[in-house]
Coordinates of C-alpha atoms in Angstrom, one line a residue:
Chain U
X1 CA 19.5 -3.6 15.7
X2 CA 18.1 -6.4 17.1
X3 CA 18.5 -9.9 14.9
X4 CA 16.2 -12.5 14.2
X5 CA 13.2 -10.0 14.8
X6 CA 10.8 -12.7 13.3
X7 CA 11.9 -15.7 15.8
X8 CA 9.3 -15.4 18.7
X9 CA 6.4 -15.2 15.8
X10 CA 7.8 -18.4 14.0
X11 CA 7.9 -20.3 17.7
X12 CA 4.4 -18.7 18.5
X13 CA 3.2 -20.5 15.5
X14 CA 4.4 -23.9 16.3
X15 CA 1.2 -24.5 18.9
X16 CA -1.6 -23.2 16.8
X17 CA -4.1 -24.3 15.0
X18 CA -4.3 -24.7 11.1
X19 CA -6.0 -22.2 9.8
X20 CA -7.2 -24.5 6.7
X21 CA -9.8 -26.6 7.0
X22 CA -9.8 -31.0 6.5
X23 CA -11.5 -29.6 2.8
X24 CA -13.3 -32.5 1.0
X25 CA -14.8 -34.2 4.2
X26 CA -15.4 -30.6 5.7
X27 CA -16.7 -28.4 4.0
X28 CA -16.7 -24.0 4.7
X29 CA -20.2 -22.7 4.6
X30 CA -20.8 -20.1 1.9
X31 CA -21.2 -16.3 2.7
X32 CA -24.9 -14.9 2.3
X33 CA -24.7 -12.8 -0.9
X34 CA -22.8 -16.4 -2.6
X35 CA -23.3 -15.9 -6.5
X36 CA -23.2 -20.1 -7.9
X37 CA -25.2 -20.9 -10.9
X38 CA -28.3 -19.1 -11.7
X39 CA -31.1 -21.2 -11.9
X40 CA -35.2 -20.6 -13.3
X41 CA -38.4 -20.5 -11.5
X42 CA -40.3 -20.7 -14.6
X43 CA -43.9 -20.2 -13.0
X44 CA -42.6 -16.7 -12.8
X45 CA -41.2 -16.1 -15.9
X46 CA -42.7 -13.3 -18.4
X47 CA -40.4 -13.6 -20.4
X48 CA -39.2 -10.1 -20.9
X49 CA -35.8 -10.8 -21.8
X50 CA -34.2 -8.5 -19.4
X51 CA -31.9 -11.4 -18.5
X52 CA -30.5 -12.3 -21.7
X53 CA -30.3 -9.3 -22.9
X54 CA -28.3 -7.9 -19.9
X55 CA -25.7 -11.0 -19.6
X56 CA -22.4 -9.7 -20.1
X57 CA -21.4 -13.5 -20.9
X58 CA -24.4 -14.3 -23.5
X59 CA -24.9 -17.6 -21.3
X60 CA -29.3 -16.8 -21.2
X61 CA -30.8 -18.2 -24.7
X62 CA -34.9 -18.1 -24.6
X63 CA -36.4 -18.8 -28.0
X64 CA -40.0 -19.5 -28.3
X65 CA -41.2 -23.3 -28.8
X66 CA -44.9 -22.3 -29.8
X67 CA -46.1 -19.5 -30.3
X68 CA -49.7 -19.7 -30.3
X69 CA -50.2 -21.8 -26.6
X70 CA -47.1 -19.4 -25.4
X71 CA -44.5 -22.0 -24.9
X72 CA -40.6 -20.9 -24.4
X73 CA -37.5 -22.4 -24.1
X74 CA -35.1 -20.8 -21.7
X75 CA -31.5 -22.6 -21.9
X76 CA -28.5 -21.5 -19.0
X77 CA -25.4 -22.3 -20.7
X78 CA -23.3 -22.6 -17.3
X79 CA -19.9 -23.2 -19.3
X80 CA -20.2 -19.8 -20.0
X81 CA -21.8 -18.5 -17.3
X82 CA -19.5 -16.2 -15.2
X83 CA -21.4 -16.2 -12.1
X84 CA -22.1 -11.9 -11.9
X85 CA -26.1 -12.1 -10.7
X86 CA -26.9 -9.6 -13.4
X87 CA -29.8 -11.3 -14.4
X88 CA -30.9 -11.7 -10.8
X89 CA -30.4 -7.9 -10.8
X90 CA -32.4 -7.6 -13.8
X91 CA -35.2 -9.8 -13.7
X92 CA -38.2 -7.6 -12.4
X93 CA -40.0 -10.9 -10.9
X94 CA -38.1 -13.0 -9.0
X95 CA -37.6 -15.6 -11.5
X96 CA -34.1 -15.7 -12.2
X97 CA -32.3 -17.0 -8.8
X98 CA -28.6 -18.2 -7.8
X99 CA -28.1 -21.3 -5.8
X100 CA -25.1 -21.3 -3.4
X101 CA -23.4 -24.8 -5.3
X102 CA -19.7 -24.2 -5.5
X103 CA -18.5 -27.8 -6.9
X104 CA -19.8 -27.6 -10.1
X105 CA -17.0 -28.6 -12.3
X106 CA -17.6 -31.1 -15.1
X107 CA -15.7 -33.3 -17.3
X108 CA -17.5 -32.3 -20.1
X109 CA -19.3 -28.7 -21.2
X110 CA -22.5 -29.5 -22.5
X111 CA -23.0 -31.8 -19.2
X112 CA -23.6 -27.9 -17.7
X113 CA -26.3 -26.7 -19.6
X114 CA -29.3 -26.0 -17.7
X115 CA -32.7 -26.5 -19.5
X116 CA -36.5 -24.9 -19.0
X117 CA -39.3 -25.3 -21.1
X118 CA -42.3 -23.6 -19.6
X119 CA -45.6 -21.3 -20.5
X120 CA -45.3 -17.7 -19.8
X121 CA -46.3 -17.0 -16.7
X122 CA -48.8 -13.8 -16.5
X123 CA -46.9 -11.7 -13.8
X124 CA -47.5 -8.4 -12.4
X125 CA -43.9 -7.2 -12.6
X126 CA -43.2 -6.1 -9.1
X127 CA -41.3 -2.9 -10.9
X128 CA -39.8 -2.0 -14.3
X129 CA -36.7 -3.7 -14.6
X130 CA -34.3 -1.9 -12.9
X131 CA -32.2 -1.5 -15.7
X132 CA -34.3 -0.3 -18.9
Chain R
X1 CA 32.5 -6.8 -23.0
X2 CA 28.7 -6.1 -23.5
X3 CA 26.4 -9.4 -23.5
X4 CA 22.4 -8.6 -24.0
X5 CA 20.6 -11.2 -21.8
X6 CA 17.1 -11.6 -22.4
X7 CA 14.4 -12.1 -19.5
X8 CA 11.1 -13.2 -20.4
X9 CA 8.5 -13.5 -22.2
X10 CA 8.0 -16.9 -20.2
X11 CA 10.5 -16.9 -17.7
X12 CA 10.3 -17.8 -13.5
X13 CA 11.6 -14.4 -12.0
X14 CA 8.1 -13.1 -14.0
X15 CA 4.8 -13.9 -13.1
X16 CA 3.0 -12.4 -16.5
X17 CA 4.5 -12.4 -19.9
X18 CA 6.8 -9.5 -20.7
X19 CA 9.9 -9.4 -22.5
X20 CA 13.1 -7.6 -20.7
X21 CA 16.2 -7.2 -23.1
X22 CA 19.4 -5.9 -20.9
X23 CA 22.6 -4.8 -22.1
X24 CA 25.3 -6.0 -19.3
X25 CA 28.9 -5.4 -18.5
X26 CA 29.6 -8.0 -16.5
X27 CA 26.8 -7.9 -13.5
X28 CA 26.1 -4.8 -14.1
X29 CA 23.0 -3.8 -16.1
X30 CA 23.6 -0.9 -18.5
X31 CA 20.9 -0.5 -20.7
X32 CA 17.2 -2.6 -20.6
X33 CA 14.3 -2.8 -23.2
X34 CA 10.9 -3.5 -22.4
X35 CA 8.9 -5.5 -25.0
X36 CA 5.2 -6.0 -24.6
X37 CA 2.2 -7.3 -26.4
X38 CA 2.4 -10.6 -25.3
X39 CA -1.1 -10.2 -23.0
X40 CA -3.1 -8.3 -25.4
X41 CA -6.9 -9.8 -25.1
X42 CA -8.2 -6.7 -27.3
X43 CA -10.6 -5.9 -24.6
X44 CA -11.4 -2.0 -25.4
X45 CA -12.5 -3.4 -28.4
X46 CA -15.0 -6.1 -27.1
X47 CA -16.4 -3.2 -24.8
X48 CA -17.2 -1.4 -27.7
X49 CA -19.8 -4.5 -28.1
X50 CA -21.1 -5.0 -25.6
X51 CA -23.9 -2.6 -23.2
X52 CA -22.5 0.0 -20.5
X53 CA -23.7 -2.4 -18.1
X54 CA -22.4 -5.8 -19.7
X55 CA -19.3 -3.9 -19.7
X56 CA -19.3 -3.6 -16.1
X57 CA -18.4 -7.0 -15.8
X58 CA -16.0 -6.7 -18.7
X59 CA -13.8 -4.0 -16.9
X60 CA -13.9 -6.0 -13.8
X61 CA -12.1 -8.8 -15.4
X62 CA -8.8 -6.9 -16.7
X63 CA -7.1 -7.5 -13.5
X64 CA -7.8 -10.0 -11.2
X65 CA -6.5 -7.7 -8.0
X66 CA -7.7 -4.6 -8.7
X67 CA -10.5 -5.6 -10.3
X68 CA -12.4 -3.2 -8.1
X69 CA -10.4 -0.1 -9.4
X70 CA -11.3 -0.8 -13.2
X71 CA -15.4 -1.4 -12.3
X72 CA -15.3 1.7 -10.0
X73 CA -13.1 3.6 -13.0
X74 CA -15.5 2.9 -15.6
X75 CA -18.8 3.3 -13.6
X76 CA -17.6 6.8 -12.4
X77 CA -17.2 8.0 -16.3
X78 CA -20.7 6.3 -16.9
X79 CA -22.4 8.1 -14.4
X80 CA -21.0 11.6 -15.7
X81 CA -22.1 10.3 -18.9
X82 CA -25.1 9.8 -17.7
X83 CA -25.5 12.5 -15.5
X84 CA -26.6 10.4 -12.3
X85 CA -25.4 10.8 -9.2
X86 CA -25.2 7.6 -6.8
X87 CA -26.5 8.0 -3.3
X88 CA -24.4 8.6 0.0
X89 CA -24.5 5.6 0.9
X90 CA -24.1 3.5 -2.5
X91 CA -20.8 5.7 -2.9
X92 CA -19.8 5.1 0.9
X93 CA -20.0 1.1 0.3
X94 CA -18.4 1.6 -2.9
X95 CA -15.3 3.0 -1.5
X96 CA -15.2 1.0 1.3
X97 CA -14.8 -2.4 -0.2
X98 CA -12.3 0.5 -2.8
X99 CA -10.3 0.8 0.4
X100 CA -10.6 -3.0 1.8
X101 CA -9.0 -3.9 -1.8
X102 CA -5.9 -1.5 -1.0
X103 CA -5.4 -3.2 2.2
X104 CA -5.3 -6.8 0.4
X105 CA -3.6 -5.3 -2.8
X106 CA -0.8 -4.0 -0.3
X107 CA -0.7 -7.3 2.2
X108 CA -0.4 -8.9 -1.2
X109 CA 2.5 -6.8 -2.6
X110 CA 4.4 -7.1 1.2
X111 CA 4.5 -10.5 0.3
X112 CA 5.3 -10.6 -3.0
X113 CA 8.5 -8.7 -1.7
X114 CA 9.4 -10.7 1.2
X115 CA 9.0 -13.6 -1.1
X116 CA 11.6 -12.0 -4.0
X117 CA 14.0 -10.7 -1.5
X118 CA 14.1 -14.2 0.2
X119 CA 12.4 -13.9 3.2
X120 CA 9.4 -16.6 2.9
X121 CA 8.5 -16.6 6.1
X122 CA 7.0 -12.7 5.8
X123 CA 5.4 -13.9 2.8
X124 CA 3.5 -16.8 4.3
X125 CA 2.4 -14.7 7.4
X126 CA 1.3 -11.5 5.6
X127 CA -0.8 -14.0 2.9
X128 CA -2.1 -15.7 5.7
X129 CA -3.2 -12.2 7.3
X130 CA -4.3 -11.2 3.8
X131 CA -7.0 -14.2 4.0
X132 CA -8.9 -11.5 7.2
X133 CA -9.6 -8.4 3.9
X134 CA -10.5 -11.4 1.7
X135 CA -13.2 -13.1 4.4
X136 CA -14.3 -9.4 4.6
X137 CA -15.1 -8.8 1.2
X138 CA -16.2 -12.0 0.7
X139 CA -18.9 -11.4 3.0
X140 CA -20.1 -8.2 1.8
X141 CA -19.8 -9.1 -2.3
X142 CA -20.3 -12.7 -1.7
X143 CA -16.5 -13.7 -3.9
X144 CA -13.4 -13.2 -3.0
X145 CA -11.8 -11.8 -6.1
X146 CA -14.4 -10.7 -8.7
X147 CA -16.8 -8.9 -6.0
X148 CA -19.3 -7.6 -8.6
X149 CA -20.6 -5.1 -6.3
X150 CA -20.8 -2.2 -8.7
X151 CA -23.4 -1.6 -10.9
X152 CA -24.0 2.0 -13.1
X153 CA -25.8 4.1 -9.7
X154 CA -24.8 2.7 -7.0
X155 CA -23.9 -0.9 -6.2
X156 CA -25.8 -3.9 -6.0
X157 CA -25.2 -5.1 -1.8
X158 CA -26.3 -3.5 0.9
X159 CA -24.8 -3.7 4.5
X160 CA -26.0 -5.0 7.5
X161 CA -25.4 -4.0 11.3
X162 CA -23.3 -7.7 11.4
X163 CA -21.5 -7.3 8.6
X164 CA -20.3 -3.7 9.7
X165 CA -19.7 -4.8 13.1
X166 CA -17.9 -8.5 11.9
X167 CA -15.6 -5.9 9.4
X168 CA -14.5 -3.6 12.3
X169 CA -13.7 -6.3 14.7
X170 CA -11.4 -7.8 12.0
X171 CA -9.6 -4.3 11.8
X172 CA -8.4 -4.4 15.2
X173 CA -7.0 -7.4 14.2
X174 CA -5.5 -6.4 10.8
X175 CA -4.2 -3.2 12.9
X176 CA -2.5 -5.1 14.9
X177 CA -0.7 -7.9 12.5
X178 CA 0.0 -4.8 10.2
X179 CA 2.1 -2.8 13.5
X180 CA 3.8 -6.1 13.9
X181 CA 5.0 -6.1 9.9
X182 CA 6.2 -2.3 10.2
X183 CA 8.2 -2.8 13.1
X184 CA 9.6 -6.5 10.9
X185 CA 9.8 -4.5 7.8
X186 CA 12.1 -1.5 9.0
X187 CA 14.1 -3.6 11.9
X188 CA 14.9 -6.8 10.9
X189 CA 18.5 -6.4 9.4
X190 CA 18.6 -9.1 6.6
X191 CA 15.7 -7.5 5.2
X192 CA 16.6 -4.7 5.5
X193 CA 19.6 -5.0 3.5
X194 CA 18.5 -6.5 0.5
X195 CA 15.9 -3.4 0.3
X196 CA 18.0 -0.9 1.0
X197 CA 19.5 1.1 -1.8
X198 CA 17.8 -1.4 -4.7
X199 CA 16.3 0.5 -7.7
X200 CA 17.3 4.1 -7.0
X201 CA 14.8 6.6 -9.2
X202 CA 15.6 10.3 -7.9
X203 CA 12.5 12.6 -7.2
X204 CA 12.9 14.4 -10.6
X205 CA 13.1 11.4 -12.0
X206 CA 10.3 10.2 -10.8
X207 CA 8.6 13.4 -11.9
X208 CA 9.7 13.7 -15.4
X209 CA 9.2 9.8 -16.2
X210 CA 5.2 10.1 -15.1
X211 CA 6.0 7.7 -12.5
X212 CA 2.9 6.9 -10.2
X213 CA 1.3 5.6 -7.1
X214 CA 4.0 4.0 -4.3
X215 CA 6.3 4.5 -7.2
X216 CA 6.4 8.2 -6.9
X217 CA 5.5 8.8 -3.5
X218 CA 8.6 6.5 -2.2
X219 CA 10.6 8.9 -4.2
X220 CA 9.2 11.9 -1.8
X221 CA 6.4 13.4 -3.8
X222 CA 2.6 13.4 -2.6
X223 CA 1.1 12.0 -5.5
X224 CA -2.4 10.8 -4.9
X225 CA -5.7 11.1 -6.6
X226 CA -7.8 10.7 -3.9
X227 CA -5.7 14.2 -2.6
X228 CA -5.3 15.9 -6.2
X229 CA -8.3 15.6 -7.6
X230 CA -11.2 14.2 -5.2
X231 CA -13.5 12.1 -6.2
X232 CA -16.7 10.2 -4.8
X233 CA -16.6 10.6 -1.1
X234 CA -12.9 11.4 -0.8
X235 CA -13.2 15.1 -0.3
X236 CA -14.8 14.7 2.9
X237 CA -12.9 11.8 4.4
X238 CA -9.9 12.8 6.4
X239 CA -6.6 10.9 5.4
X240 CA -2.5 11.6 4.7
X241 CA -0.6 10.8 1.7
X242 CA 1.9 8.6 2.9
X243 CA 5.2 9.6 1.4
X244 CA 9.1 8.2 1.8
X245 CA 12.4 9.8 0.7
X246 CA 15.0 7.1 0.4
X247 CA 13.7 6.5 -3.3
X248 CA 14.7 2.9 -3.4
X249 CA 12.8 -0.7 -2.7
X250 CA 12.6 -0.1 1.2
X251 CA 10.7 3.2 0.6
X252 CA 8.1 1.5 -1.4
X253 CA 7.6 -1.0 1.3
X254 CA 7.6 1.8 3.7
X255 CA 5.0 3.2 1.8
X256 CA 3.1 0.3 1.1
X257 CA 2.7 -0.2 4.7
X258 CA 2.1 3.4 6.1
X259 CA -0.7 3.5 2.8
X260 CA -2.2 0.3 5.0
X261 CA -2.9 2.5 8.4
X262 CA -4.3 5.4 6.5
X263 CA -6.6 2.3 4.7
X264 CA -8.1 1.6 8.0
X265 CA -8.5 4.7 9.5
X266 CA -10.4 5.7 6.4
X267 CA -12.6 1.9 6.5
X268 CA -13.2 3.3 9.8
X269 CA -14.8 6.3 9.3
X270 CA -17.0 5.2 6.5
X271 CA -18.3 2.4 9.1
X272 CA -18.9 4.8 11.7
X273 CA -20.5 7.4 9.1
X274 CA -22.5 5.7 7.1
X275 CA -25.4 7.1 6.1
X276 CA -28.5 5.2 5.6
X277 CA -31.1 5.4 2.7
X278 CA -31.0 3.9 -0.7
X279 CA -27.7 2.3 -2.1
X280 CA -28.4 2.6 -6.1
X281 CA -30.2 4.9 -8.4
X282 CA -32.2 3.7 -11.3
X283 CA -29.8 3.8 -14.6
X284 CA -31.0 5.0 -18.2
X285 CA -29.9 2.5 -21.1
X286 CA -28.3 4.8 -23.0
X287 CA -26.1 7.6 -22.9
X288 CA -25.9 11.1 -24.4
X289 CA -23.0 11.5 -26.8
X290 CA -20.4 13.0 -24.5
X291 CA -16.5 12.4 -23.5
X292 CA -15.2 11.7 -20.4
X293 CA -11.7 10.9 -18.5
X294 CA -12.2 9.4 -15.4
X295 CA -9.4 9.0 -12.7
X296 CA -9.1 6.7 -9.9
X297 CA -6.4 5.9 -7.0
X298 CA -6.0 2.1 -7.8
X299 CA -3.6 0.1 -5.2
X300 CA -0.7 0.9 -7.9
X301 CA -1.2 4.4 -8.4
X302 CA -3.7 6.6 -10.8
X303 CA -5.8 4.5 -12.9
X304 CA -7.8 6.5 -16.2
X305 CA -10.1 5.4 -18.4
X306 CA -11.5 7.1 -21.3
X307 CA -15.2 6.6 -22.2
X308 CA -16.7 8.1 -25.5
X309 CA -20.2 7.4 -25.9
X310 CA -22.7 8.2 -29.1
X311 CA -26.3 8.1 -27.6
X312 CA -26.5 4.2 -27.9
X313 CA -26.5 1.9 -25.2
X314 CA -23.1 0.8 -26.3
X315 CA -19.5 2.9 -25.5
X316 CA -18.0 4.0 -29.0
X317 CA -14.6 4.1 -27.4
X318 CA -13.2 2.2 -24.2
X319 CA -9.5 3.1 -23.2
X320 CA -7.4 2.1 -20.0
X321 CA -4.5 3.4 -18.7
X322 CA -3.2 1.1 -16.0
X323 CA -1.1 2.0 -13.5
X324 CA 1.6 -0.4 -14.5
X325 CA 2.0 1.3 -17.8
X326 CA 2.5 4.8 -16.2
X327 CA 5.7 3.1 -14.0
X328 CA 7.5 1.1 -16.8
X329 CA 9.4 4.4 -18.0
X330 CA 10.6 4.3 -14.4
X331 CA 11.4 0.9 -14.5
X332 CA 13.8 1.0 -17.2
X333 CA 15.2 4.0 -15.5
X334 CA 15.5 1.6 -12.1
X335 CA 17.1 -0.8 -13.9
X336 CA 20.5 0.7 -15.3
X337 CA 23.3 0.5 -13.2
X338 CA 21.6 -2.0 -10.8
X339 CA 22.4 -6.0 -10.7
X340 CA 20.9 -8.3 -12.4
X341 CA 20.3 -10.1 -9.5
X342 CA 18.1 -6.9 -8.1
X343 CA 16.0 -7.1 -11.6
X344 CA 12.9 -9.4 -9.8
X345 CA 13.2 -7.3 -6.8
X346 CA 12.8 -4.0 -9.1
X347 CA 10.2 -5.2 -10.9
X348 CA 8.0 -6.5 -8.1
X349 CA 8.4 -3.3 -6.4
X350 CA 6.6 -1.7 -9.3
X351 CA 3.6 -4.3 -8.4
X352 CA 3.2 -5.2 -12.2
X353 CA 0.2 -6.3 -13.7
X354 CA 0.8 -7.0 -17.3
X355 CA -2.7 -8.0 -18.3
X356 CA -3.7 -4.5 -17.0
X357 CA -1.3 -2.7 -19.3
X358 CA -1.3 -4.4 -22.3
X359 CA -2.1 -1.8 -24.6
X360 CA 0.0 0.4 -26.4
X361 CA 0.7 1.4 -29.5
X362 CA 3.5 0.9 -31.5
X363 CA 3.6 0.5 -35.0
X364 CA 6.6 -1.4 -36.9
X365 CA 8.2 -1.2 -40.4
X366 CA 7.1 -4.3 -41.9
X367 CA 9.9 -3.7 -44.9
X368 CA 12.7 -2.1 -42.5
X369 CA 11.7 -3.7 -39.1
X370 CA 12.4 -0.2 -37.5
X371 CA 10.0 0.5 -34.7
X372 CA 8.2 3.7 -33.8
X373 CA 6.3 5.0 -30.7
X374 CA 3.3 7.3 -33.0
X375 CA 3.1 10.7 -31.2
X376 CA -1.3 11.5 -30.2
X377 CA -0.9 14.1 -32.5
X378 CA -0.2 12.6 -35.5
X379 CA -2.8 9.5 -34.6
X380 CA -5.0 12.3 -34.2
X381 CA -4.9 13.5 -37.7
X382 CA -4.3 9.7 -39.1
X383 CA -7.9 9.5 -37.1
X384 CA -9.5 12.3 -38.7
X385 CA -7.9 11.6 -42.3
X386 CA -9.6 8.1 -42.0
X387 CA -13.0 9.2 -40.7
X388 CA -13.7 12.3 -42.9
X389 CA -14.8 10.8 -45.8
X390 CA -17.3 8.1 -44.1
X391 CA -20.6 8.2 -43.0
X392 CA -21.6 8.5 -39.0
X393 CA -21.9 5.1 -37.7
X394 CA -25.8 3.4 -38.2
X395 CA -27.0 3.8 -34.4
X396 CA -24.8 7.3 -33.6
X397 CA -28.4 9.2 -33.7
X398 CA -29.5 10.4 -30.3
X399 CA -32.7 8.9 -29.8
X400 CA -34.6 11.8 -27.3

């Protein structure tokens, strides 16, 4: 047996490069499908609900603000959020999207809920949501 | 003289909370006690809360590293419940990023046991190779640990001609790291050493204690499930069961790492045959009231879960049988008449995950203290004695 079968590795390694990168001043780019904080393009919104009713977290809150002129609330509770894209999934227009932020931590919770107050758009869904 | 030394529940040689009572005459370890409970999150119970698709994302988060197994587990049972069938090519991208999971599950576990038998410098170097499987299924899921790529039908990404083509240009690579760490594994002699002969559990042992995954196959049997009892894709994809006979630490390694080769070999073939169409199938909310066991190959041997649902769109019953909880049995049975200084070694070697396993029942005496293990039979007919008298749940109507 031979000994020290790991020695020419360990010196190999000696002239290479780091394989991390100088992190706060350079920064990796994020992969395509990157799931960061969902965020609301209200002029799209029909409110249908698919979204907070299909969020495994309960993080999607829409109540309505007026009834009569069609005015909702839609409030993204991102301390709770745990970043799955199932209401991307299930919203049937587009209107729920994730951003690709990463450094989203906070000193304080409430600093991380997202607000939207907006009239229901009028829509053609583009298909039934794919989940009901 | 007898001492009993206790190990755990908090305790450095242990990376999750489990309690280890040994019985030792001098070194040697003569009798051990596993103590759990100290992980329960009472998860089967919030799944019977939430939807069958919230629950996807519920499943996923029982284990951080095979958090693939438990989604692909529990969507599986769904879809019998359902009775939908996912198409080729959502179940060939399923199983791919099933198979890329092994192959960092394992790199992950060769380090873990360079690290405990004190050889750092394989741990470091098989981590850093590790970070290759995690780039991959980062790009194809989009995050590294909780990929999120099933959904009930299919999955939720598709793959592109660079992404197949970036994933098997980095499995020459892997291939090659992965040759390297078989010949270091079985040749280099310190290693070796402290392998060799550690945790001894004969094959009928290893039969008669439900021992699974690596476990069992280092002991010499072909136990897989992927083999046994096909599912998804597995009956047409060509692959070996890697098995070892020297029943010890070194045989699990050996496994470990001939399991990696078949991983890419099979990673392989689902690249080069992937079929093309749609990747999911539209789901219904609800599901007939049905049973069903589902079973699935997880890095650390056979995973079940058991899905009861009552024509809502909730599960009335969520169980999980992690692999971890089929190999403590063994364990114990590893542990007698071994050192105490092999105990870290053993355990690794079984690839523990105690938030996966965290679930059994036991009940205790409250007057006497005395402890007993409550045979299925008899919480069968406690089940039944407690349910006769009460009235079906509100939503347990089948809607259609």
């Amino acid at each position: 047996m031979k000994i020290g079968a790991f020695i020419p590795e360990l010196l190999r390694h000696l002239f290479k490069k780091p394989a991390t990168v100088d992190y706060p001043f350079q920064k990796l780019e994020v992969p395509r499908d990157f799931r960061g904080s969902p965020y609301l393009r209200p002029e799209l919104c029909i409110v249908c609900r698919a979204c907070e009713r299909d969020c495994p977290a309960e993080a999607i809150e829409i109540t309505a603000t007026n009834e009569a002129e069609k005015r909702f609330r839609m409030v993204i509770h991102n301390d709770r959020c745990i970043h799955c894209a199932q209401c991307v999934d299930s919203c049937p227009t587009d209107a729920m999207q994730m951003d690709t932020r990463f450094e989203i931590s906070d000193y304080d919770r409430h600093n991380l809920k997202m607000e939207w107050e907006y009239v229901r758009a009028v829509v053609k869904p583009k298909s039934e949501p794919k989940t009901s | 003289m007898k001492f009993q030394i206790p190990i755990g529940p908090q305790h450095p040689a242990l990376k999750e909370p489990i309690s280890l009572r040994m019985t030792v005459e001098g070194e040697i370890i003569r009798d051990a006690d596993l103590r759990l409970g100290y992980n329960h999150r009472g998860l089967e119970k919030l799944a019977e809360q939430k939807t069958w698709i919230q629950n996807i994302y519920l499943t996923e988060r029982i284990c951080g590293i095979c958090s693939h197994s438990h989604t692909t587990c529990y969507v599986q049972g769904v879809e019998k419940l359902m009775e939908i069938e996912p198409p080729k090519r959502g179940q060939y991208i399923r199983y791919l990023v099933s198979e890329l999971e092994r192959v960092h599950s394992h790199l992950l576990w060769l380090g873990v046991a360079g690290h405990e038998a004190g050889f750092d410098s394989f741990f470091m170097y098989t981590w850093r190779d590790r970070e290759i499987v995690m780039d991959i299924l980062e790009t194809i899921s989009g995050n590294r640990v909780h990929y999120g790529i099933n959904t009930i039908g299919g999955v939720r990404r598709d793959l592109d001609e660079q992404q197949v083509k970036h994933i098997l240009d980095s499995l020459a690579i892997l291939r090659e790291r992965s040759e390297y760490y078989q010949h270091l594994g079985t040749n280099e002699p310190s290693f070796v050493a402290r392998l060799a002969g550690v945790g001894y559990l004969s094959r009928e042992d290893a039969i008669a204690l439900c021992a699974v995954g690596p476990t069992v196959r280092a002991s010499g049997v072909p136990m897989d499930v992927r083999k046994d009892d096909p599912y998804g894709i597995y009956g047409e994809v060509p692959f070996e069961v890697c098995t070892a006979d020297t029943c010890d630490v070194l045989g699990r390694t050996v496994v470990r790492i001939k399991e990696l080769f078949q991983c890419y070999n099979i990673i392989e073939y689902l690249l080069k045959n992937l079929p093309s169409g749609p990747v999911a199938v539209r789901a219904p909310r609800r599901a007939k009231p049905n049973e069903v066991v589902s079973r699935y190959e997880a890095p650390r041997g056979e995973n079940i879960h058991y899905i009861k649902s009552n024509g809502t769109d909730k599960p009335e019953r969520l169980k999980v049988r992690a692999p971890t909880l089929g190999n403590y049995a063994a364990t114990i049975k590893m542990l007698k008449n071994g050192f105490i200084a092999d105990v870290p070694l053993i355990f690794a070697a079984i690839d523990p995950c105690i938030c996966c396993a965290e679930r059994a029942v036991a009940l205790v005496d409250a007057r006497s203290g005395q402890e007993r293990i409550i045979s299925m039979n008899a919480l069968k007919k406690l089940s039944r004695q407690v349910s006769a008298g009460n009235a079906r749940k509100r939503e347990a109507e089948w809607p259609l």
